[in-house]
XYZ file of C-alpha atoms in Angstrom:
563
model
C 0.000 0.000 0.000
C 1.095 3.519 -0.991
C -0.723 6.697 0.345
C -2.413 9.555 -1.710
C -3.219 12.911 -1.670
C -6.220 14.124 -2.897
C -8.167 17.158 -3.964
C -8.756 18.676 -0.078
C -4.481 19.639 -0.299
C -4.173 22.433 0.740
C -0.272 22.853 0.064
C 0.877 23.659 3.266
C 3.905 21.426 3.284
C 3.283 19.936 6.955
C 3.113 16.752 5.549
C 6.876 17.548 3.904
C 8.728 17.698 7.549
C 7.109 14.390 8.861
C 7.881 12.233 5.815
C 11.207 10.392 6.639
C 11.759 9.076 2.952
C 11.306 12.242 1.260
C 8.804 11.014 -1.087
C 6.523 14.167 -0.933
C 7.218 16.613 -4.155
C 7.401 19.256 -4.317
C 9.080 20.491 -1.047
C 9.019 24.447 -0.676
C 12.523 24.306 -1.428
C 11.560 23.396 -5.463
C 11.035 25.932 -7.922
C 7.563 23.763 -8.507
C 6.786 24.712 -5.420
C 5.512 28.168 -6.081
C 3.262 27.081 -9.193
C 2.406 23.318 -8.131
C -1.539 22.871 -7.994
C -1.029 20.207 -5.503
C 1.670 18.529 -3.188
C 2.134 14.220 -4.507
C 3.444 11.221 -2.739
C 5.454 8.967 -5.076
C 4.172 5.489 -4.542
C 7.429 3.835 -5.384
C 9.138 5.533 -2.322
C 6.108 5.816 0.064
C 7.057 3.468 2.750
C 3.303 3.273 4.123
C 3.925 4.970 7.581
C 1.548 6.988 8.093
C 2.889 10.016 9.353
C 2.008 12.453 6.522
C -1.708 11.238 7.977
C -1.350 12.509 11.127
C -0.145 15.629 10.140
C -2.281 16.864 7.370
C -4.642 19.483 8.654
C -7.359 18.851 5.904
C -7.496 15.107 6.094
C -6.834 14.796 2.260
C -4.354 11.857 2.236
C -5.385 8.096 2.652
C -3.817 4.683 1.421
C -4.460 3.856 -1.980
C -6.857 0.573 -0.908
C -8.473 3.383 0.795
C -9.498 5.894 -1.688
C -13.255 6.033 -2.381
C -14.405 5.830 -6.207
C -14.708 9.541 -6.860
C -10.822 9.729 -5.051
C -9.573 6.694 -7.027
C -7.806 9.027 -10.306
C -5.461 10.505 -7.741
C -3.385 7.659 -7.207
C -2.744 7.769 -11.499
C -2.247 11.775 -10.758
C 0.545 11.384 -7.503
C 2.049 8.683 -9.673
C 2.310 10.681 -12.727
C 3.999 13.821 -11.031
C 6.998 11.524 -10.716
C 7.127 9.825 -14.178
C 7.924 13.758 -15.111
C 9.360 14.804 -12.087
C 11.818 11.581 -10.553
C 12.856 11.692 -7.398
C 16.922 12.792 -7.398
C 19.761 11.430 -5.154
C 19.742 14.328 -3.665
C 16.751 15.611 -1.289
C 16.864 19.660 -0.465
C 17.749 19.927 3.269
C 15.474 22.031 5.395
C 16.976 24.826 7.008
C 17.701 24.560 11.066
C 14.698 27.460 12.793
C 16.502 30.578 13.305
C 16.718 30.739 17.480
C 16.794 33.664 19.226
C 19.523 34.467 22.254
C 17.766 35.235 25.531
C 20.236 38.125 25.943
C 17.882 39.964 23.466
C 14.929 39.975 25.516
C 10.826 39.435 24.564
C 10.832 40.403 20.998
C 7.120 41.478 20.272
C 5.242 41.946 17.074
C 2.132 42.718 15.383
C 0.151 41.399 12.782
C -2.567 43.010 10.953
C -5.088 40.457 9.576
C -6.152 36.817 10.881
C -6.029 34.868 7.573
C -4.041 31.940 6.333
C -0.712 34.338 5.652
C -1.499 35.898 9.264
C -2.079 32.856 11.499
C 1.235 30.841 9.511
C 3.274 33.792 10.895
C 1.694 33.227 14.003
C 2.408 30.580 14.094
C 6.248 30.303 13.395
C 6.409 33.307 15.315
C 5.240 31.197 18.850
C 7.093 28.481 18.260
C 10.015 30.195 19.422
C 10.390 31.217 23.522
C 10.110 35.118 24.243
C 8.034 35.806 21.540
C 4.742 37.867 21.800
C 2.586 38.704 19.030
C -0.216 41.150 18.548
C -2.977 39.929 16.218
C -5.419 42.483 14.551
C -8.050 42.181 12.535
C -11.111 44.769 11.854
C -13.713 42.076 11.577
C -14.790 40.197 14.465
C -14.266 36.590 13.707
C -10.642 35.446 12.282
C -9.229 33.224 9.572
C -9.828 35.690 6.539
C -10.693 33.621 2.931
C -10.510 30.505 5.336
C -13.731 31.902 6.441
C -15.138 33.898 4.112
C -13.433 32.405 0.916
C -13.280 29.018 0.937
C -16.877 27.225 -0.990
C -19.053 25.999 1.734
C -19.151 22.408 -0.065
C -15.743 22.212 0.859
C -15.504 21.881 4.739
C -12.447 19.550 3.992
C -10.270 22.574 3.006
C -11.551 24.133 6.177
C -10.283 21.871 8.277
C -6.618 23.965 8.408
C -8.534 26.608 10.699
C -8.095 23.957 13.753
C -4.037 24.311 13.206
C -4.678 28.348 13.645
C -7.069 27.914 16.204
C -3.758 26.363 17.849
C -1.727 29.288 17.544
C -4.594 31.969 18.018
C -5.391 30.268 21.647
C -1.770 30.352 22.908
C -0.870 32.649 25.951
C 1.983 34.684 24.168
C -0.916 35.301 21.432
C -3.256 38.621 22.009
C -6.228 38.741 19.540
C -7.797 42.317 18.758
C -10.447 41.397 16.363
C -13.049 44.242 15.497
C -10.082 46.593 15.969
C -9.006 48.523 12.504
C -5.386 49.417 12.029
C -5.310 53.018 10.662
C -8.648 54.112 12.315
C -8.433 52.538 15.868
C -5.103 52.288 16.233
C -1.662 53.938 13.488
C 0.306 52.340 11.783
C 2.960 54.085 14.123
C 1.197 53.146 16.839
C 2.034 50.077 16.498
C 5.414 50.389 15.745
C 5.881 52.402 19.101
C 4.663 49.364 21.009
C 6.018 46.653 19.081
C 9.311 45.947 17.421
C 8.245 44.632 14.383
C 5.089 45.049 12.159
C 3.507 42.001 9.998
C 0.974 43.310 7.539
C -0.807 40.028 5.960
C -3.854 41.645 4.678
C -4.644 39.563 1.679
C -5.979 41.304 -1.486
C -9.325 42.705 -0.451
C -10.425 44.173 -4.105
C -10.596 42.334 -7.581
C -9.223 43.239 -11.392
C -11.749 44.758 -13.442
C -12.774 43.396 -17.512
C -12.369 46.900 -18.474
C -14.960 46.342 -21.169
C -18.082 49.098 -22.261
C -21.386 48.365 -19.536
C -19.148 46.957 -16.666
C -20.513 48.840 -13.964
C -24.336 47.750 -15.205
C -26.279 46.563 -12.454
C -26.254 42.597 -12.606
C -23.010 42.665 -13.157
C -20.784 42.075 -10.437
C -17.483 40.712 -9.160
C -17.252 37.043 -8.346
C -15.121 37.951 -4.997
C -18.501 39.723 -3.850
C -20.805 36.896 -4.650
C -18.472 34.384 -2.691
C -18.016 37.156 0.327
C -22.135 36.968 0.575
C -22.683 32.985 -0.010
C -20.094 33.007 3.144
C -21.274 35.522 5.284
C -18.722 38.403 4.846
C -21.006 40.872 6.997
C -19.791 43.529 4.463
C -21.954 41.774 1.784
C -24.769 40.513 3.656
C -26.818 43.406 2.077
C -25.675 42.786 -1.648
C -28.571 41.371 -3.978
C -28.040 39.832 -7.274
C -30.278 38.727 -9.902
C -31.518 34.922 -10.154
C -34.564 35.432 -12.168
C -33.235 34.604 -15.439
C -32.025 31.156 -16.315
C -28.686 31.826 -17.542
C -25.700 32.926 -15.939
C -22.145 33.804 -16.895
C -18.582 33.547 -15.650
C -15.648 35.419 -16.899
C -12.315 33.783 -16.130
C -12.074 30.288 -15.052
C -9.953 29.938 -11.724
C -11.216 27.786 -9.159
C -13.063 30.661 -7.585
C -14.912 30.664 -11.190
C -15.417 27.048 -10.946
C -16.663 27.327 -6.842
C -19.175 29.847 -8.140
C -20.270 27.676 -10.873
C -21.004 24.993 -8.355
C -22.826 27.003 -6.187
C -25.309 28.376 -8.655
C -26.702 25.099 -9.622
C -25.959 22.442 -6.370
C -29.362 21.992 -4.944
C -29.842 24.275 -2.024
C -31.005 21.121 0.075
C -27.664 20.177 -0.409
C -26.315 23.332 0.508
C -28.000 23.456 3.741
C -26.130 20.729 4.786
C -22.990 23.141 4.847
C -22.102 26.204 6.474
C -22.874 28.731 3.530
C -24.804 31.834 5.105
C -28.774 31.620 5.777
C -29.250 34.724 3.491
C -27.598 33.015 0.713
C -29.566 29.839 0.617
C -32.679 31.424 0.543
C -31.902 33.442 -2.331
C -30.887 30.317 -4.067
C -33.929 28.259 -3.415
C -35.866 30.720 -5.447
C -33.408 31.079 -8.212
C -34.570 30.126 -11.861
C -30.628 29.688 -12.601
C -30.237 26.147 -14.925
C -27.369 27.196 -17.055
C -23.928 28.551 -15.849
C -21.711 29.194 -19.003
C -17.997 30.121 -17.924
C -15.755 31.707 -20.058
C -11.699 31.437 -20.198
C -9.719 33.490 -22.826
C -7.150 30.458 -23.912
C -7.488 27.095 -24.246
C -8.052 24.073 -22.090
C -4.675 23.211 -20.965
C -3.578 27.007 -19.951
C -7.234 27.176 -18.067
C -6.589 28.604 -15.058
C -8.134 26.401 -12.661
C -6.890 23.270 -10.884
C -7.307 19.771 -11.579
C -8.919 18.613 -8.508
C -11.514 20.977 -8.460
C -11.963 20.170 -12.143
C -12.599 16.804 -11.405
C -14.746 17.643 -8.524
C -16.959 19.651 -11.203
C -16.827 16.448 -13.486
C -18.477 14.677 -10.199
C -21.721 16.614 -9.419
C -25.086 15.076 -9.161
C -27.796 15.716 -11.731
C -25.744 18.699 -13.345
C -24.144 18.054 -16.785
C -21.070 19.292 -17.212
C -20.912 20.371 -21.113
C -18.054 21.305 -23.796
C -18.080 22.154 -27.491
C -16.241 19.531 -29.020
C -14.924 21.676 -31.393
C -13.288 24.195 -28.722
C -11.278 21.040 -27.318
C -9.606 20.147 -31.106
C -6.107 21.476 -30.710
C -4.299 22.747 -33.631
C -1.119 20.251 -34.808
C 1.391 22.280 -32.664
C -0.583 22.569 -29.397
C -1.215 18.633 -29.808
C 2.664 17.789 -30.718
C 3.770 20.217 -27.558
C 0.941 18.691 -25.089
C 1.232 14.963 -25.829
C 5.217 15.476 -25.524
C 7.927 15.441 -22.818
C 7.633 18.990 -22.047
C 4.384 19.351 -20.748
C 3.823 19.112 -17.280
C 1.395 15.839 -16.343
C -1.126 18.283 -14.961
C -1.329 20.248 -18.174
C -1.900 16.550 -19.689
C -4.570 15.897 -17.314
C -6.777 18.855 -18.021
C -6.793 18.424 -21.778
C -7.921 14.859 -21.301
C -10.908 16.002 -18.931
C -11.873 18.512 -20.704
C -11.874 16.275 -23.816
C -13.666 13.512 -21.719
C -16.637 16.332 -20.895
C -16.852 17.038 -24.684
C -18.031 13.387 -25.142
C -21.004 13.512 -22.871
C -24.627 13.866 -23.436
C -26.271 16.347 -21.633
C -30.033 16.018 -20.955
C -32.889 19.083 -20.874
C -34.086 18.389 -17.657
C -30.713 18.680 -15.707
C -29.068 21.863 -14.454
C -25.664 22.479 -16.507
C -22.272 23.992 -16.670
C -20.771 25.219 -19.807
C -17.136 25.580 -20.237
C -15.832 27.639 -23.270
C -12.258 28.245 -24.254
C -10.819 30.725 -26.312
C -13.158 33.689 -25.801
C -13.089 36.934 -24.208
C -15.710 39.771 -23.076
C -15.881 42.642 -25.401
C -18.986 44.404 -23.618
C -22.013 43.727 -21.057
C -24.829 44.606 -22.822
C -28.237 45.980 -21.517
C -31.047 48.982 -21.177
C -30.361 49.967 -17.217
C -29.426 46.579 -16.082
C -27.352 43.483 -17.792
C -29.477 41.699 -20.862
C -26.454 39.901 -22.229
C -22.704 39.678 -23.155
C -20.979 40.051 -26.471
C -17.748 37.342 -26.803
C -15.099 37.405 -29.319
C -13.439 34.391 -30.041
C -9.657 33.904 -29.710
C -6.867 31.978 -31.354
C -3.782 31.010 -30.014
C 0.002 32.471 -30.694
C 3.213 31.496 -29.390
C 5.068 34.334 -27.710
C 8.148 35.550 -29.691
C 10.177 34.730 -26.590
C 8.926 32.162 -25.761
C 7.410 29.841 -28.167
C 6.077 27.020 -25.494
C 3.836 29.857 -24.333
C 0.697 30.542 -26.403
C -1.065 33.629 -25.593
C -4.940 34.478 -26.920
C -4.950 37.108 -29.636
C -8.506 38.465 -30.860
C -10.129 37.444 -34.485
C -13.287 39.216 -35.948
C -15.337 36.572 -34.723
C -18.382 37.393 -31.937
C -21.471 35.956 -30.361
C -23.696 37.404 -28.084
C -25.136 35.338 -24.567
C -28.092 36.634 -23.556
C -27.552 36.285 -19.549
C -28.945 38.789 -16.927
C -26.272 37.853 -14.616
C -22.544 38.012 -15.268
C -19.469 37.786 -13.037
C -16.022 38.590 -13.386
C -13.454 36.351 -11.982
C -10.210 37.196 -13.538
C -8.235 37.392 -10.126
C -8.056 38.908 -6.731
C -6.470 42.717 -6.245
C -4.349 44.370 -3.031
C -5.627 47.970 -1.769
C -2.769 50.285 -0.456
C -2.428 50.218 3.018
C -2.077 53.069 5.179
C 1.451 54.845 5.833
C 3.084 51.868 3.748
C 4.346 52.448 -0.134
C 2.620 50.906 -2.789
C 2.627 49.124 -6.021
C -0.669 50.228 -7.628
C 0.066 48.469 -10.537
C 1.309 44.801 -8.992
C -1.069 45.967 -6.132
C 1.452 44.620 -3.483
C 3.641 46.652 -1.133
C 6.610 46.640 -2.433
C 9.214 44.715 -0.712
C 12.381 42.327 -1.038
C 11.092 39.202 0.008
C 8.850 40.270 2.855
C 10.870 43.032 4.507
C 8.914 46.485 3.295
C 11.031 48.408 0.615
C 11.138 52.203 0.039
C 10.654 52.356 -3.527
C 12.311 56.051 -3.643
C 15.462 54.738 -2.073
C 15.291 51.505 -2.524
C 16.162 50.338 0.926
C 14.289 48.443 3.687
C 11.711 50.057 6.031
C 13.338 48.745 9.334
C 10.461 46.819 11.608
C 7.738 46.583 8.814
C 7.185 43.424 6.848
C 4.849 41.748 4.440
C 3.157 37.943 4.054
C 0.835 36.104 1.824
C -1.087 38.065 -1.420
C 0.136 41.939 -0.234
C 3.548 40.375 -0.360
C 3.716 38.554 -3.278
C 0.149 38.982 -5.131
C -2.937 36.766 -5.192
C -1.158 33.901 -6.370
C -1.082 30.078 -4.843
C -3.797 28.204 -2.650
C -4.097 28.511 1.661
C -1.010 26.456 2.170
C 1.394 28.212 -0.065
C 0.989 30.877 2.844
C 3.114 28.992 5.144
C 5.918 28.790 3.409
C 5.685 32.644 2.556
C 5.140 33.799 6.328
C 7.892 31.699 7.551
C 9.901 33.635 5.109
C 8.946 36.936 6.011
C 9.872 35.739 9.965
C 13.012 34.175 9.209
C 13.873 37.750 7.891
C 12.275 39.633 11.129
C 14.286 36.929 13.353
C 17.652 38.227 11.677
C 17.114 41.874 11.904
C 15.762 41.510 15.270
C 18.985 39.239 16.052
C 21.267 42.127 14.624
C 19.793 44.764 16.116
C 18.203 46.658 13.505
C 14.718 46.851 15.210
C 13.905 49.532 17.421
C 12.773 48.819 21.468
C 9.266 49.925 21.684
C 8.243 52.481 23.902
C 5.214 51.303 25.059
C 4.552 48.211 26.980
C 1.320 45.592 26.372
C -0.542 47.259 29.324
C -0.454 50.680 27.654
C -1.520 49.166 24.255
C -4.900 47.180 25.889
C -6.004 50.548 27.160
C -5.275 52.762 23.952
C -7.502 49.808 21.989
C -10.160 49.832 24.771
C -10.950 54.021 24.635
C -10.489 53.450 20.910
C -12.567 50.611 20.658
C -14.916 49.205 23.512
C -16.297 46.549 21.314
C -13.146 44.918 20.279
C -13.389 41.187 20.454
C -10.104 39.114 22.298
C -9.565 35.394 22.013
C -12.203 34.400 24.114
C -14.871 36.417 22.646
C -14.730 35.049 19.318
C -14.753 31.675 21.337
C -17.869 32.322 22.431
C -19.362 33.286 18.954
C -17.895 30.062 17.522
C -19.340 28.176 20.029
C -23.036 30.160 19.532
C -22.619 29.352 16.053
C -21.775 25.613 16.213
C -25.242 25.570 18.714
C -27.254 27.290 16.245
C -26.050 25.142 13.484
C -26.842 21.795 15.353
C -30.423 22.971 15.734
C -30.860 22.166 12.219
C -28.230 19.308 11.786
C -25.182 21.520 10.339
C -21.585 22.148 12.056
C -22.401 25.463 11.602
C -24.876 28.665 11.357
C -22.798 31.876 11.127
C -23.788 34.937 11.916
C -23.492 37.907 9.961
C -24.388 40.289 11.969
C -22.081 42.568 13.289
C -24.357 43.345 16.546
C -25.434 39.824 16.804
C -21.730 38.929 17.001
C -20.906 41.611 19.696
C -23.759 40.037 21.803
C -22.178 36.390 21.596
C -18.781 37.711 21.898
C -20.008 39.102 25.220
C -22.430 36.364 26.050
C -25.224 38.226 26.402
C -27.073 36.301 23.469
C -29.561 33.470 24.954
């Protein structure tokens, strides 16, 4: 028996450190590592311990004998990774933690926002003695996209927030969530009470199509529509319109393909999970039957995953549909992807794709259309979106690099009549307060975490960066780890050598500057308490879950006062 990872991976390399043959690929060390959709076990090495169990924190590995049906393909997809990618002599050593003299005293540090990127810094942060951290986030609950991100019919993936909750509940850990940094509390603020300042705010906006009747209403960005499906209480007021039957995607990331799901999984189904009580009712009166989603190149440069493609392939009663004809690769494009230079997963989405194109669809089932090779050119509509105008693509090799095709524009067009569409072409940073910043990357700009002035080029002592503001919205949860303990590593040193400036102001003085600032600011235990009110409310009706989106209702669980 050989284990297997499967679609819940989240990529957070935990499983790497516990293997003791070195048979997980690729290690954070890899260049793969930053582009991988997935982490894979090679069966040939696997030595059937068990350990990478243990230490997943999304329960997606199990022995092959294991798998269930829908699970089985992975063991073909781990095995495959190493048929391009063989296992060398020589295995990447992981660097020794960077300890900290206790001649140097408490070193403490703040980190604004709770998410993935925020909680791995935590995280590396408290594994280390005379270390206290400062946690702030201006919602009240934590965990960021964890929360508010991740598709409710994935509770697997979710799974990682019990490793945070680990770090979150530790003593040398002080939580300040409802608290915003740069109207509660400065930027230099902080820096006067801490040494060191972690900003891990994720990418809170979203690129725009740019195309005539954008800003129509009924169309929208795909970030919102997830943020209200999960509760975001920023969103919790946002309507769209269901009436019509057709809806339509732009882009075709997994976000695209999460969205896709949602509109047409039957609600009773959706009840099972945590997705907001808002949400579902909006969806059991929706007429929606087709999704069509829309990616600008062709099926092996979609931008989505494999796992979640094959997930899409699996859904009940919903066909999953493909023009033959978009799936019929020129001579070139079949040479390049049926040869030794393209990567197995870039194998594997051609042949799904090409497997959807086969199936018949039915009229009385729900269905998702993919299309390839087309791009908006406006959102059409009278006051509100009627329908979409397309024009078809066709693929060039770039001049400098010929293995990469990009999508050029022909004279082709169709029109989709849709009165729903949603962009999904990618998440987008927003400047932060008192920090540079990169409009056009929207990142802060820095040299590999540590906060760079771009007029002199030099470091911003005591202010750092992790996850999407640091390096853009690129990677899945787990690729934050690996960033954040970066971005520490690099704190450690300058703290070590004395580059980071004592702060004047102890942990005492900082409680009471948040409290006058902010008498509803929610600690540790508070959003204990709302977690806990939510897991009640959720087994009234048989779900792990009920969130609430309310920011009062919140503030009266975080206190206890709600019965």
């Amino acid at each position: 028996m050989a284990y297997v990872i499967t679609q819940a991976c989240c990529n957070d390399a935990s499983c790497v450190d516990v293997c003791p043959v070195n048979c997980i690929h690729p290690t954070p060390d890899e260049p793969e590592f930053a582009t991988t959709e997935m982490l894979y076990i090679d069966p040939q090495t696997c030595i059937d311990c068990g350990a990478c169990v243990d230490e997943c924190p999304v329960d997606a590995i199990f022995g092959d004998n294991e798998l269930s049906e829908a699970d089985a393909v992975y063991a073909d997809i781990n095995a495959s990774y190493y048929e391009k990618h063989p296992i060398g002599p020589d295995w990447p050593e992981l660097p020794e933690p960077r300890m900290l003299s206790a001649d140097l005293g408490t070193l403490r540090v703040a980190i604004v926002g709770s998410g993935p990127a925020a909680c791995y810094a935590a995280i590396e942060l408290t594994s280390r003695p005379r270390v206290e951290v400062d946690m702030f986030d201006r919602l009240p609950t934590p965990y960021g996209l964890v929360r508010a991100g991740v598709a409710p019919d994935h509770p697997g993936t979710k799974g990682v927030a019990d490793v945070f909750r680990s770090a979150l509940s530790k003593r040398s850990v002080h939580c300040h969530f409802n608290v915003e940094v740069g109207q509660h509390v400065s930027h230099a603020e902080l820096l006067e009470h801490h040494h060191a300042v972690i900003y891990a705010v994720g990418a809170a906006s979203d690129r725009r199509l740019g195309v005539p009747g954008e800003d129509l209403p009924g169309s929208h960005a795909a970030t919102e529509f997830v943020a209200w499906y999960n509760g975001h209480p920023d969103y919790t007021d946002h309507t769209f319109d269901l009436s019509g039957e057709r809806a339509v995607i732009i882009g075709n990331g997994n976000v695209a393909l999460d969205v896709a799901r949602i509109l047409v999984t039957d609600p009773d189904e959706l009840a099972k999970t945590d997705m907001a009580e808002h949400a579902l009712e909006a969806l059991r009166h929706s007429n929606i039957r087709e999704v069509v989603i829309v990616g600008r190149r062709g099926p092996a440069q979609a931008a989505y995953t494999n796992p979640e493609l094959i997930a899409l392939g699996q859904m009940a009663d919903v066909d999953i549909v493909v023009d033959p004809d978009e799936v019929v690769l020129d001579s070139a494009s079949r040479a390049w992807i049926d040869g030794p230079d393209s990567e197995p997963s870039e194998k594997l989405k051609v042949r799904q794709v090409e497997e959807f194109a086969k199936r018949t669809s039915s009229d009385s089932r729900k269905r998702i259309v993919l299309r390839y090779l087309a791009s908006p050119e406006e959102v059409l509509g009278d006051g509100r979106v009627e329908g979409i105008r397309l024009v078809r693509n066709e693929l060039v090799a770039d001049a400098d690099n010929p293995s990469r095709l990009s999508a050029r524009a022909t004279d082709h067009t169709e029109t989709l009549e849709t009165g729903l569409v949603l962009r999904s072409i990618g998440y987008k940073g927003l400047p932060v307060a008192d920090l540079p910043f990169d409009d056009r990357r929207g990142v802060v700009p820095n040299e590999n975490g540590r906060v760079i002035d771009p007029e002199t080029g030099s470091p911003i002592h005591g202010v750092y960066v992790a996850g999407w503001i640091k390096r853009g919205p690129t990677g899945v949860i787990g690729t934050n780890k690996h960033c954040s303990a970066n971005t520490v590593d690099l704190l450690l040193s300058d703290f070590a050598s004395g580059l980071l400036t004592q702060p004047g102001r102890d942990q005492e003085h900082l409680t009471e500057l948040i409290g006058e600032r902010q008498p509803d600011a929610i600690d540790y235990q508070g959003w204990q308490r709302i977690d806990k009110k939510e897991r009640v409310l959720g087994s009234e009706s048989g779900r792990a879950r009920t969130k609430i989106v309310d920011v009062a209702a919140m503030l009266e669980a975080a206190r206890g006062e709600a019965g």
